[in-house]
Amino acid sequence: MHHPRFDEFIKGLTNVVDTAKNEAEILARAEPLLQALVSKDDWLDDQYAQPHPQYYQQYCLYTCPQERFSVVSFVWGPGQKTPVHDHTVWGIIGMLRGAEVCERFEKQADGSYVSTGVETLQPGMTDCVSPTIGDIHRVSNAYDDQVSISIHVYGADIGTVKRHVYVPDTGEIKEFVSGYADVAAVQRSAGDRA
Ligand code: FE
């Protein structure tokens, strides 16, 4: 994925990750960069903006050579949502198109997880997650009749990270690795439907 605005963002982010002393400093300096990136919706290639009829899509836009961070476009078809999940590394979410609802969860003494509140992200807005500031949430497209797209930055090659989905009521935890959407396969299936 190349566009002057996106390339500038990657340059800035690389500098932050190279020079920041800790996670708090990375988040504080990187969030405004992502906010600037998603403040204009004119740079994302269409191939990374294609919804799937059944599943939300995660397209890898960039992975830094040392796997210290990755940038992903999340494409939500109408009504699509994630399970309750964690990331295990820092993450920043920037809303590009449409809107999404983020519901955070916290572990209770009995081992279950309860919702601590809901936030709606509108275009240009950002949000952060990490094991130190709260890492467990469920994200949904705010719309039942349109596609929404958010841009995510994570402190690892997130498609390869072992993380977890949660059954909130029982506290049951399952390991998962998200991978990334296969752009060519998505284009083929779009061709089949056309
Ligand atoms: Fe998430």
CSV table of N, CA and C in Angstrom, one decimal, residues 17 19 25 47 51 98 123 128 140 145 148 152 157 181 193-194:
chain,number,residue,atom,x,y,z
A,17,VAL,N,8.6,4.4,17.1
A,17,VAL,CA,8.9,3.1,17.6
A,17,VAL,C,10.5,3.0,17.8
A,19,THR,N,12.4,5.5,18.7
A,19,THR,CA,13.0,6.4,19.7
A,19,THR,C,12.2,6.5,21.0
A,25,GLU,N,4.8,6.2,25.9
A,25,GLU,CA,5.3,7.2,25.0
A,25,GLU,C,4.9,6.9,23.6
A,47,GLN,N,-8.5,-2.2,-3.0
A,47,GLN,CA,-8.3,-3.6,-2.8
A,47,GLN,C,-8.3,-3.9,-1.3
A,51,PRO,N,-15.4,-5.5,1.5
A,51,PRO,CA,-16.0,-6.3,2.5
A,51,PRO,C,-16.2,-7.7,2.0
A,98,GLY,N,-17.5,5.3,7.9
A,98,GLY,CA,-18.6,4.7,8.7
A,98,GLY,C,-18.4,4.9,10.2
A,123,PRO,N,-15.6,8.8,12.1
A,123,PRO,CA,-14.4,9.1,11.3
A,123,PRO,C,-13.6,10.2,11.9
A,128,CYS,N,-7.3,3.5,22.0
A,128,CYS,CA,-6.1,2.7,22.3
A,128,CYS,C,-6.4,1.4,23.1
A,140,SER,N,-18.0,-3.8,16.8
A,140,SER,CA,-19.0,-4.1,15.9
A,140,SER,C,-19.2,-2.9,14.9
A,145,ASP,N,-26.5,-1.3,7.5
A,145,ASP,CA,-26.7,-1.1,6.1
A,145,ASP,C,-25.6,-0.5,5.3
A,148,SER,N,-18.2,-0.2,7.1
A,148,SER,CA,-17.3,0.7,7.9
A,148,SER,C,-15.9,0.2,7.8
A,152,HIS,N,-5.9,0.1,12.0
A,152,HIS,CA,-5.4,-0.3,13.3
A,152,HIS,C,-3.9,-0.4,13.2
A,157,ASP,N,3.6,-8.0,14.6
A,157,ASP,CA,2.9,-8.4,13.3
A,157,ASP,C,1.7,-9.1,13.7
A,181,ALA,N,-6.5,-11.2,5.6
A,181,ALA,CA,-7.3,-11.5,4.5
A,181,ALA,C,-6.3,-11.7,3.3
A,193,ARG,N,-19.1,-13.2,-7.7
A,193,ARG,CA,-20.4,-12.7,-7.4
A,193,ARG,C,-20.9,-11.7,-8.4
A,194,ALA,N,-19.9,-11.0,-9.1
A,194,ALA,CA,-20.3,-10.0,-10.1
A,194,ALA,C,-21.0,-10.6,-11.3
